[in-house]
């Protein structure tokens, strides 16, 4: 359905698409003017819509408006808005090939923009300058809309969570890179922990896999690094999990659905449980040193006994690390859109991209 625009609209907006052009543009079987809806629909039919559209639809059809409830008597035209939302949510959780193609192109453009930030980065830059590089790169790549406001966290390590849209399908990519151009000391250890955690999660993802279990395995990898490589926590992995120490350093979940919304919908909510072919999800472990969470842990006897606060205090200026890819679940295995789109993430590759940027500025 499309509104019938007055001819003079063309004075300001240019060519007004015909109904046939609109149908072709949006992949619809047919397109009609919304004002003609009543004459097009057979009478005495149930018309299903979304709650947000129910008032307008009932106005066009001339039936009582009762958003959120069934209205009209059986045998007359009725507008029902209690069914379609759940059906669409279920459909949106399973991506078609065309939807995957849009998401992949969004990853190509967004991944390139992330790496353009690395090339452009130099000590002393502000967050908004990095964001401007990202926005400029995505526009040049043909993505005219961001999927969500970019998140740029600038400490010793710079964490950027940003993605652009193609035909309303957004990428959702997080990368972390060093302001200096080189990962050093414990910053390198933290990054390596997050990368290994993500690689563990990716290795376990397949159709039929239980996402909460994968989330748990990912957290065990992070805790092992915090304990054995960095000495920031003590105790066994089971004790740390039981006390929820992992939540002090990774307070968010591992994954969510992705698509028309950055946190897309499904019939089970925004977070996947059992993975199915056609699911498009994020995989985004992280490690963060957040003052509020650390202070809260210090006041919790169960957690406080398992955390070396003296050492944690010394690394607080790191901020945090997150590495996030967009992954399609296939019949056999997975397809990592972000990696296949060319957005690198290893320590060696990130440093090489930044080095090339520095050399280009000198030359």
mmCIF file of C-alpha atoms in Angstrom:
data_model
loop_
_atom_site.group_PDB
_atom_site.id
_atom_site.type_symbol
_atom_site.label_atom_id
_atom_site.label_comp_id
_atom_site.label_asym_id
_atom_site.label_seq_id
_atom_site.Cartn_x
_atom_site.Cartn_y
_atom_site.Cartn_z
ATOM 1 C CA UNK A 1 0.000 0.000 0.000
ATOM 2 C CA UNK A 2 1.184 3.518 -0.811
ATOM 3 C CA UNK A 3 -0.330 6.958 -0.257
ATOM 4 C CA UNK A 4 -1.552 8.798 -3.340
ATOM 5 C CA UNK A 5 0.603 11.912 -3.511
ATOM 6 C CA UNK A 6 -0.698 15.081 -5.203
ATOM 7 C CA UNK A 7 0.939 15.815 -8.591
ATOM 8 C CA UNK A 8 2.568 19.013 -7.296
ATOM 9 C CA UNK A 9 4.734 16.858 -4.977
ATOM 10 C CA UNK A 10 6.913 16.280 -8.033
ATOM 11 C CA UNK A 11 7.868 19.969 -7.988
ATOM 12 C CA UNK A 12 9.904 19.371 -4.826
ATOM 13 C CA UNK A 13 10.705 15.654 -4.845
ATOM 14 C CA UNK A 14 11.112 14.897 -8.519
ATOM 15 C CA UNK A 15 9.522 11.898 -10.217
ATOM 16 C CA UNK A 16 6.730 10.235 -8.229
ATOM 17 C CA UNK A 17 7.057 6.441 -8.641
ATOM 18 C CA UNK A 18 4.148 4.643 -10.252
ATOM 19 C CA UNK A 19 2.455 1.729 -8.515
ATOM 20 C CA UNK A 20 4.261 -0.659 -10.855
ATOM 21 C CA UNK A 21 7.625 0.934 -10.033
ATOM 22 C CA UNK A 22 6.927 0.709 -6.305
ATOM 23 C CA UNK A 23 6.018 -2.981 -6.596
ATOM 24 C CA UNK A 24 9.275 -3.679 -8.446
ATOM 25 C CA UNK A 25 11.361 -1.612 -5.996
ATOM 26 C CA UNK A 26 10.057 -3.424 -2.914
ATOM 27 C CA UNK A 27 9.609 -6.892 -4.419
ATOM 28 C CA UNK A 28 5.820 -6.901 -3.985
ATOM 29 C CA UNK A 29 3.405 -8.854 -6.165
ATOM 30 C CA UNK A 30 1.289 -5.719 -6.550
ATOM 31 C CA UNK A 31 0.930 -2.239 -5.084
ATOM 32 C CA UNK A 32 -2.244 -0.204 -4.524
ATOM 33 C CA UNK A 33 -3.074 3.237 -3.212
ATOM 34 C CA UNK A 34 -4.127 3.074 0.405
ATOM 35 C CA UNK A 35 -7.124 5.270 -0.376
ATOM 36 C CA UNK A 36 -8.441 2.531 -2.689
ATOM 37 C CA UNK A 37 -8.181 -0.250 -0.121
ATOM 38 C CA UNK A 38 -11.880 -0.469 0.670
ATOM 39 C CA UNK A 39 -12.853 -0.961 -2.974
ATOM 40 C CA UNK A 40 -10.113 -3.533 -3.573
ATOM 41 C CA UNK A 41 -10.708 -5.908 -0.656
ATOM 42 C CA UNK A 42 -13.623 -8.329 -0.827
ATOM 43 C CA UNK A 43 -16.232 -7.628 1.839
ATOM 44 C CA UNK A 44 -16.796 -9.838 4.850
ATOM 45 C CA UNK A 45 -13.133 -10.769 5.206
ATOM 46 C CA UNK A 46 -10.763 -10.782 8.139
ATOM 47 C CA UNK A 47 -7.876 -8.373 7.567
ATOM 48 C CA UNK A 48 -4.761 -9.009 9.641
ATOM 49 C CA UNK A 49 -2.403 -6.155 10.455
ATOM 50 C CA UNK A 50 0.019 -4.940 13.106
ATOM 51 C CA UNK A 51 -1.184 -3.044 16.191
ATOM 52 C CA UNK A 52 0.628 0.102 15.079
ATOM 53 C CA UNK A 53 -1.208 0.062 11.735
ATOM 54 C CA UNK A 54 -4.615 -0.944 13.049
ATOM 55 C CA UNK A 55 -6.015 2.583 13.576
ATOM 56 C CA UNK A 56 -5.148 3.678 10.021
ATOM 57 C CA UNK A 57 -6.477 0.466 8.485
ATOM 58 C CA UNK A 58 -9.764 0.591 10.341
ATOM 59 C CA UNK A 59 -10.137 4.218 9.229
ATOM 60 C CA UNK A 60 -9.575 3.291 5.575
ATOM 61 C CA UNK A 61 -12.027 0.389 5.757
ATOM 62 C CA UNK A 62 -14.632 2.299 7.747
ATOM 63 C CA UNK A 63 -14.870 -0.225 10.576
ATOM 64 C CA UNK A 64 -14.587 0.456 14.322
ATOM 65 C CA UNK A 65 -11.051 0.867 15.567
ATOM 66 C CA UNK A 66 -10.118 -1.320 18.530
ATOM 67 C CA UNK A 67 -6.361 -1.732 18.435
ATOM 68 C CA UNK A 68 -5.155 -4.793 20.303
ATOM 69 C CA UNK A 69 -8.462 -6.635 20.110
ATOM 70 C CA UNK A 70 -10.682 -8.290 17.545
ATOM 71 C CA UNK A 71 -13.424 -5.970 16.386
ATOM 72 C CA UNK A 72 -16.524 -6.294 14.303
ATOM 73 C CA UNK A 73 -18.846 -9.254 14.206
ATOM 74 C CA UNK A 74 -18.100 -12.439 12.312
ATOM 75 C CA UNK A 75 -19.480 -12.205 8.800
ATOM 76 C CA UNK A 76 -18.440 -8.583 8.361
ATOM 77 C CA UNK A 77 -15.081 -7.061 7.523
ATOM 78 C CA UNK A 78 -12.879 -7.239 10.601
ATOM 79 C CA UNK A 79 -9.456 -5.823 11.385
ATOM 80 C CA UNK A 80 -7.452 -8.193 13.604
ATOM 81 C CA UNK A 81 -4.074 -7.229 15.017
ATOM 82 C CA UNK A 82 -3.265 -10.039 17.423
ATOM 83 C CA UNK A 83 -1.843 -12.636 14.983
ATOM 84 C CA UNK A 84 0.326 -11.022 12.327
ATOM 85 C CA UNK A 85 3.007 -9.673 14.686
ATOM 86 C CA UNK A 86 3.906 -13.141 15.977
ATOM 87 C CA UNK A 87 3.922 -14.570 12.450
ATOM 88 C CA UNK A 88 6.236 -11.845 11.189
ATOM 89 C CA UNK A 89 8.537 -12.272 14.183
ATOM 90 C CA UNK A 90 8.920 -15.954 13.380
ATOM 91 C CA UNK A 91 9.539 -15.221 9.687
ATOM 92 C CA UNK A 92 12.116 -12.536 10.484
ATOM 93 C CA UNK A 93 14.185 -14.984 12.522
ATOM 94 C CA UNK A 94 14.866 -17.134 9.438
ATOM 95 C CA UNK A 95 16.644 -15.208 6.695
ATOM 96 C CA UNK A 96 16.146 -15.766 2.980
ATOM 97 C CA UNK A 97 19.025 -15.706 0.505
ATOM 98 C CA UNK A 98 18.047 -12.152 -0.512
ATOM 99 C CA UNK A 99 18.118 -10.995 3.108
ATOM 100 C CA UNK A 100 21.523 -12.598 3.641
ATOM 101 C CA UNK A 101 22.807 -10.833 0.519
ATOM 102 C CA UNK A 102 21.737 -7.462 1.927
ATOM 103 C CA UNK A 103 23.333 -8.264 5.285
ATOM 104 C CA UNK A 104 26.543 -9.394 3.617
ATOM 105 C CA UNK A 105 26.827 -6.187 1.605
ATOM 106 C CA UNK A 106 26.217 -4.209 4.809
ATOM 107 C CA UNK A 107 29.120 -6.146 6.351
ATOM 108 C CA UNK A 108 31.374 -5.429 3.374
ATOM 109 C CA UNK A 109 30.792 -1.684 3.640
ATOM 110 C CA UNK A 110 30.833 -1.567 7.454
ATOM 111 C CA UNK A 111 33.928 -3.758 7.753
ATOM 112 C CA UNK A 112 35.796 -1.535 5.317
ATOM 113 C CA UNK A 113 34.743 1.515 7.342
ATOM 114 C CA UNK A 114 36.064 -0.044 10.559
ATOM 115 C CA UNK A 115 39.443 -0.604 8.944
ATOM 116 C CA UNK A 116 39.443 2.926 7.527
ATOM 117 C CA UNK A 117 39.195 4.134 11.125
ATOM 118 C CA UNK A 118 42.260 2.098 12.060
ATOM 119 C CA UNK A 119 44.215 3.581 9.151
ATOM 120 C CA UNK A 120 43.118 7.090 10.068
ATOM 121 C CA UNK A 121 43.699 6.732 13.825
ATOM 122 C CA UNK A 122 46.513 8.557 15.557
ATOM 123 C CA UNK A 123 47.111 9.461 19.217
ATOM 124 C CA UNK A 124 45.177 12.510 20.354
ATOM 125 C CA UNK A 125 42.181 12.042 18.050
ATOM 126 C CA UNK A 126 38.700 12.483 19.482
ATOM 127 C CA UNK A 127 35.943 9.893 19.342
ATOM 128 C CA UNK A 128 33.838 12.057 17.031
ATOM 129 C CA UNK A 129 36.701 12.229 14.542
ATOM 130 C CA UNK A 130 36.855 8.448 14.340
ATOM 131 C CA UNK A 131 33.086 8.296 14.008
ATOM 132 C CA UNK A 132 33.280 10.832 11.161
ATOM 133 C CA UNK A 133 35.733 8.539 9.347
ATOM 134 C CA UNK A 134 33.330 5.619 9.744
ATOM 135 C CA UNK A 135 30.331 7.627 8.522
ATOM 136 C CA UNK A 136 32.224 9.006 5.547
ATOM 137 C CA UNK A 137 33.442 5.557 4.536
ATOM 138 C CA UNK A 138 29.990 3.973 4.680
ATOM 139 C CA UNK A 139 28.473 6.800 2.629
ATOM 140 C CA UNK A 140 31.188 6.418 0.007
ATOM 141 C CA UNK A 141 30.459 2.696 -0.023
ATOM 142 C CA UNK A 142 26.781 3.267 -0.831
ATOM 143 C CA UNK A 143 25.230 2.751 2.610
ATOM 144 C CA UNK A 144 23.243 5.894 3.367
ATOM 145 C CA UNK A 145 21.909 4.939 6.783
ATOM 146 C CA UNK A 146 23.505 3.582 9.945
ATOM 147 C CA UNK A 147 21.740 0.703 11.635
ATOM 148 C CA UNK A 148 22.160 2.296 15.081
ATOM 149 C CA UNK A 149 24.142 5.123 16.688
ATOM 150 C CA UNK A 150 27.837 4.260 16.591
ATOM 151 C CA UNK A 151 29.474 3.436 19.926
ATOM 152 C CA UNK A 152 33.057 4.705 20.209
ATOM 153 C CA UNK A 153 34.837 4.095 23.538
ATOM 154 C CA UNK A 154 38.277 5.690 23.617
ATOM 155 C CA UNK A 155 40.801 4.587 26.230
ATOM 156 C CA UNK A 156 44.228 3.037 25.660
ATOM 157 C CA UNK A 157 42.300 0.592 23.522
ATOM 158 C CA UNK A 158 39.587 1.987 21.256
ATOM 159 C CA UNK A 159 36.385 -0.049 21.064
ATOM 160 C CA UNK A 160 34.020 0.744 18.193
ATOM 161 C CA UNK A 161 30.601 -0.877 17.735
ATOM 162 C CA UNK A 162 29.148 0.371 14.447
ATOM 163 C CA UNK A 163 27.280 -0.862 11.406
ATOM 164 C CA UNK A 164 25.552 0.500 8.321
ATOM 165 C CA UNK A 165 22.380 -0.622 6.534
ATOM 166 C CA UNK A 166 21.717 -1.941 3.048
ATOM 167 C CA UNK A 167 18.016 -1.992 2.147
ATOM 168 C CA UNK A 168 17.213 -1.715 5.876
ATOM 169 C CA UNK A 169 19.355 -4.727 6.880
ATOM 170 C CA UNK A 170 22.080 -3.652 9.259
ATOM 171 C CA UNK A 171 25.520 -4.951 10.053
ATOM 172 C CA UNK A 172 26.560 -4.983 13.725
ATOM 173 C CA UNK A 173 30.348 -5.149 13.994
ATOM 174 C CA UNK A 174 32.598 -4.480 16.971
ATOM 175 C CA UNK A 175 36.342 -4.177 16.755
ATOM 176 C CA UNK A 176 38.972 -2.987 19.236
ATOM 177 C CA UNK A 177 42.300 -1.457 18.262
ATOM 178 C CA UNK A 178 45.197 0.269 20.051
ATOM 179 C CA UNK A 179 45.488 4.052 19.824
ATOM 180 C CA UNK A 180 49.259 3.643 19.503
ATOM 181 C CA UNK A 181 48.982 1.145 16.659
ATOM 182 C CA UNK A 182 50.504 -1.699 18.680
ATOM 183 C CA UNK A 183 49.026 -4.104 21.241
ATOM 184 C CA UNK A 184 51.357 -4.299 24.230
ATOM 185 C CA UNK A 185 51.513 -5.890 27.685
ATOM 186 C CA UNK A 186 48.270 -6.755 29.393
ATOM 187 C CA UNK A 187 46.283 -4.985 26.672
ATOM 188 C CA UNK A 188 47.528 -7.653 24.298
ATOM 189 C CA UNK A 189 46.562 -10.337 26.853
ATOM 190 C CA UNK A 190 43.025 -8.971 27.196
ATOM 191 C CA UNK A 191 42.568 -8.809 23.430
ATOM 192 C CA UNK A 192 43.903 -12.345 22.983
ATOM 193 C CA UNK A 193 41.488 -13.617 25.652
ATOM 194 C CA UNK A 194 38.479 -12.121 23.892
ATOM 195 C CA UNK A 195 39.593 -13.371 20.486
ATOM 196 C CA UNK A 196 40.118 -16.930 21.776
ATOM 197 C CA UNK A 197 36.735 -16.784 23.499
ATOM 198 C CA UNK A 198 35.061 -15.792 20.236
ATOM 199 C CA UNK A 199 36.887 -18.497 18.306
ATOM 200 C CA UNK A 200 35.636 -21.034 20.872
ATOM 201 C CA UNK A 201 32.066 -19.841 20.432
ATOM 202 C CA UNK A 202 32.303 -19.931 16.646
ATOM 203 C CA UNK A 203 33.679 -23.483 16.747
ATOM 204 C CA UNK A 204 30.592 -24.643 18.675
ATOM 205 C CA UNK A 205 27.959 -22.905 16.573
ATOM 206 C CA UNK A 206 25.861 -25.065 14.280
ATOM 207 C CA UNK A 207 22.240 -25.939 13.633
ATOM 208 C CA UNK A 208 20.749 -27.510 16.759
ATOM 209 C CA UNK A 209 23.362 -26.073 19.126
ATOM 210 C CA UNK A 210 22.227 -24.598 22.438
ATOM 211 C CA UNK A 211 23.212 -20.930 22.563
ATOM 212 C CA UNK A 212 23.175 -20.589 26.391
ATOM 213 C CA UNK A 213 25.664 -23.494 26.555
ATOM 214 C CA UNK A 214 27.917 -21.780 24.009
ATOM 215 C CA UNK A 215 27.683 -18.574 26.042
ATOM 216 C CA UNK A 216 28.837 -20.501 29.121
ATOM 217 C CA UNK A 217 31.793 -22.067 27.306
ATOM 218 C CA UNK A 218 32.817 -18.645 26.037
ATOM 219 C CA UNK A 219 32.833 -17.295 29.601
ATOM 220 C CA UNK A 220 35.004 -20.183 30.784
ATOM 221 C CA UNK A 221 37.655 -19.232 28.244
ATOM 222 C CA UNK A 222 37.619 -15.631 29.451
ATOM 223 C CA UNK A 223 37.883 -16.690 33.090
ATOM 224 C CA UNK A 224 40.784 -19.021 32.328
ATOM 225 C CA UNK A 225 42.685 -16.109 30.802
ATOM 226 C CA UNK A 226 41.823 -13.788 33.693
ATOM 227 C CA UNK A 227 43.096 -16.423 36.124
ATOM 228 C CA UNK A 228 46.045 -18.120 34.453
ATOM 229 C CA UNK A 229 47.439 -15.434 32.130
ATOM 230 C CA UNK A 230 46.634 -12.219 33.981
ATOM 231 C CA UNK A 231 46.241 -13.242 37.636
ATOM 232 C CA UNK A 232 43.159 -11.057 38.084
ATOM 233 C CA UNK A 233 40.962 -13.799 39.593
ATOM 234 C CA UNK A 234 41.517 -16.891 41.729
ATOM 235 C CA UNK A 235 39.686 -20.138 42.429
ATOM 236 C CA UNK A 236 38.413 -22.803 40.068
ATOM 237 C CA UNK A 237 36.445 -22.010 36.926
ATOM 238 C CA UNK A 238 33.369 -23.645 38.476
ATOM 239 C CA UNK A 239 33.682 -21.454 41.581
ATOM 240 C CA UNK A 240 34.034 -18.342 39.459
ATOM 241 C CA UNK A 241 30.982 -19.239 37.366
ATOM 242 C CA UNK A 242 28.930 -20.057 40.475
ATOM 243 C CA UNK A 243 29.793 -16.660 41.993
ATOM 244 C CA UNK A 244 29.036 -14.958 38.654
ATOM 245 C CA UNK A 245 32.469 -13.384 38.532
ATOM 246 C CA UNK A 246 32.288 -13.651 34.735
ATOM 247 C CA UNK A 247 29.439 -11.127 34.848
ATOM 248 C CA UNK A 248 31.735 -8.585 36.497
ATOM 249 C CA UNK A 249 33.965 -8.564 33.414
ATOM 250 C CA UNK A 250 31.406 -9.466 30.713
ATOM 251 C CA UNK A 251 28.014 -8.151 31.831
ATOM 252 C CA UNK A 252 26.204 -8.736 28.531
ATOM 253 C CA UNK A 253 25.178 -11.820 26.596
ATOM 254 C CA UNK A 254 27.130 -13.426 23.787
ATOM 255 C CA UNK A 255 24.607 -13.095 20.988
ATOM 256 C CA UNK A 256 21.387 -11.652 19.617
ATOM 257 C CA UNK A 257 19.380 -11.893 16.415
ATOM 258 C CA UNK A 258 20.260 -9.446 13.626
ATOM 259 C CA UNK A 259 18.367 -8.179 10.601
ATOM 260 C CA UNK A 260 15.959 -5.316 10.014
ATOM 261 C CA UNK A 261 16.689 -4.245 13.588
ATOM 262 C CA UNK A 262 20.112 -4.373 15.184
ATOM 263 C CA UNK A 263 18.492 -6.428 17.965
ATOM 264 C CA UNK A 264 16.080 -8.230 15.697
ATOM 265 C CA UNK A 265 12.907 -10.028 16.697
ATOM 266 C CA UNK A 266 11.952 -13.697 16.600
ATOM 267 C CA UNK A 267 9.305 -15.990 18.018
ATOM 268 C CA UNK A 268 11.551 -16.585 21.066
ATOM 269 C CA UNK A 269 12.613 -12.978 21.680
ATOM 270 C CA UNK A 270 15.778 -11.094 20.700
ATOM 271 C CA UNK A 271 18.231 -13.727 21.962
ATOM 272 C CA UNK A 272 18.580 -17.120 20.251
ATOM 273 C CA UNK A 273 18.242 -20.360 22.190
ATOM 274 C CA UNK A 274 18.433 -23.364 19.843
ATOM 275 C CA UNK A 275 20.182 -22.371 16.629
ATOM 276 C CA UNK A 276 18.430 -23.116 13.334
ATOM 277 C CA UNK A 277 19.482 -22.864 9.679
ATOM 278 C CA UNK A 278 18.626 -19.341 8.570
ATOM 279 C CA UNK A 279 19.342 -17.680 11.906
ATOM 280 C CA UNK A 280 21.525 -14.587 11.552
ATOM 281 C CA UNK A 281 23.124 -13.763 14.884
ATOM 282 C CA UNK A 282 25.970 -11.802 16.426
ATOM 283 C CA UNK A 283 28.873 -13.393 18.294
ATOM 284 C CA UNK A 284 30.328 -10.756 20.603
ATOM 285 C CA UNK A 285 32.339 -11.704 23.680
ATOM 286 C CA UNK A 286 34.053 -8.949 25.600
ATOM 287 C CA UNK A 287 36.154 -8.108 28.628
ATOM 288 C CA UNK A 288 35.624 -4.792 30.408
ATOM 289 C CA UNK A 289 36.954 -3.051 33.497
ATOM 290 C CA UNK A 290 33.970 -1.012 34.636
ATOM 291 C CA UNK A 291 34.362 0.861 37.913
ATOM 292 C CA UNK A 292 30.743 0.432 39.009
ATOM 293 C CA UNK A 293 30.790 -3.334 38.494
ATOM 294 C CA UNK A 294 34.153 -3.738 40.188
ATOM 295 C CA UNK A 295 33.004 -1.719 43.229
ATOM 296 C CA UNK A 296 29.824 -3.786 43.378
ATOM 297 C CA UNK A 297 31.875 -6.997 43.287
ATOM 298 C CA UNK A 298 34.078 -5.721 46.120
ATOM 299 C CA UNK A 299 30.962 -5.433 48.280
ATOM 300 C CA UNK A 300 29.832 -8.988 47.467
ATOM 301 C CA UNK A 301 31.569 -11.522 49.767
ATOM 302 C CA UNK A 302 31.227 -14.357 47.234
ATOM 303 C CA UNK A 303 32.828 -12.377 44.428
ATOM 304 C CA UNK A 304 35.296 -10.325 46.467
ATOM 305 C CA UNK A 305 37.175 -13.403 47.666
ATOM 306 C CA UNK A 306 37.826 -14.471 44.074
ATOM 307 C CA UNK A 307 39.066 -11.178 42.570
ATOM 308 C CA UNK A 308 42.529 -9.643 42.936
ATOM 309 C CA UNK A 309 41.422 -6.024 43.213
ATOM 310 C CA UNK A 310 44.970 -4.625 43.464
ATOM 311 C CA UNK A 311 45.821 -6.024 40.045
ATOM 312 C CA UNK A 312 42.425 -5.120 38.572
ATOM 313 C CA UNK A 313 42.905 -1.497 39.656
ATOM 314 C CA UNK A 314 46.181 -1.306 37.735
ATOM 315 C CA UNK A 315 44.511 -2.277 34.424
ATOM 316 C CA UNK A 316 41.367 -0.167 34.775
ATOM 317 C CA UNK A 317 42.555 2.368 32.190
ATOM 318 C CA UNK A 318 42.275 -0.282 29.477
ATOM 319 C CA UNK A 319 38.528 0.278 29.300
ATOM 320 C CA UNK A 320 37.356 -2.804 27.457
ATOM 321 C CA UNK A 321 37.633 -5.105 24.457
ATOM 322 C CA UNK A 322 34.829 -6.516 22.339
ATOM 323 C CA UNK A 323 35.070 -8.463 19.083
ATOM 324 C CA UNK A 324 31.775 -8.967 17.244
ATOM 325 C CA UNK A 325 31.009 -10.829 14.030
ATOM 326 C CA UNK A 326 27.728 -11.464 12.208
ATOM 327 C CA UNK A 327 27.143 -15.162 11.583
ATOM 328 C CA UNK A 328 24.610 -17.115 9.503
ATOM 329 C CA UNK A 329 23.660 -20.604 10.676
ATOM 330 C CA UNK A 330 23.588 -22.978 7.704
ATOM 331 C CA UNK A 331 22.430 -26.562 7.261
ATOM 332 C CA UNK A 332 26.066 -27.570 7.723
ATOM 333 C CA UNK A 333 28.217 -25.227 9.742
ATOM 334 C CA UNK A 334 28.179 -21.424 9.674
ATOM 335 C CA UNK A 335 28.948 -18.545 7.320
ATOM 336 C CA UNK A 336 30.761 -15.662 9.027
ATOM 337 C CA UNK A 337 29.603 -12.625 7.057
ATOM 338 C CA UNK A 338 32.014 -10.231 8.782
ATOM 339 C CA UNK A 339 35.136 -12.296 8.204
ATOM 340 C CA UNK A 340 34.144 -13.237 4.654
ATOM 341 C CA UNK A 341 33.530 -9.536 3.994
ATOM 342 C CA UNK A 342 37.202 -8.933 4.768
ATOM 343 C CA UNK A 343 37.066 -7.306 8.209
ATOM 344 C CA UNK A 344 40.161 -8.697 9.949
ATOM 345 C CA UNK A 345 40.498 -9.130 13.715
ATOM 346 C CA UNK A 346 43.763 -10.844 14.686
ATOM 347 C CA UNK A 347 46.423 -8.854 16.527
ATOM 348 C CA UNK A 348 48.814 -9.181 13.585
ATOM 349 C CA UNK A 349 46.228 -8.108 10.999
ATOM 350 C CA UNK A 350 44.909 -5.139 12.996
ATOM 351 C CA UNK A 351 48.435 -3.849 13.584
ATOM 352 C CA UNK A 352 49.320 -4.277 9.894
ATOM 353 C CA UNK A 353 46.285 -2.258 8.777
ATOM 354 C CA UNK A 354 47.198 0.534 11.206
ATOM 355 C CA UNK A 355 50.825 0.459 10.057
ATOM 356 C CA UNK A 356 49.762 0.827 6.427
ATOM 357 C CA UNK A 357 47.687 3.830 7.470
ATOM 358 C CA UNK A 358 50.673 5.468 9.144
ATOM 359 C CA UNK A 359 52.868 4.829 6.095
ATOM 360 C CA UNK A 360 50.238 6.311 3.785
ATOM 361 C CA UNK A 361 50.088 9.501 5.876
ATOM 362 C CA UNK A 362 53.880 9.871 5.765
ATOM 363 C CA UNK A 363 54.016 9.360 2.025
#
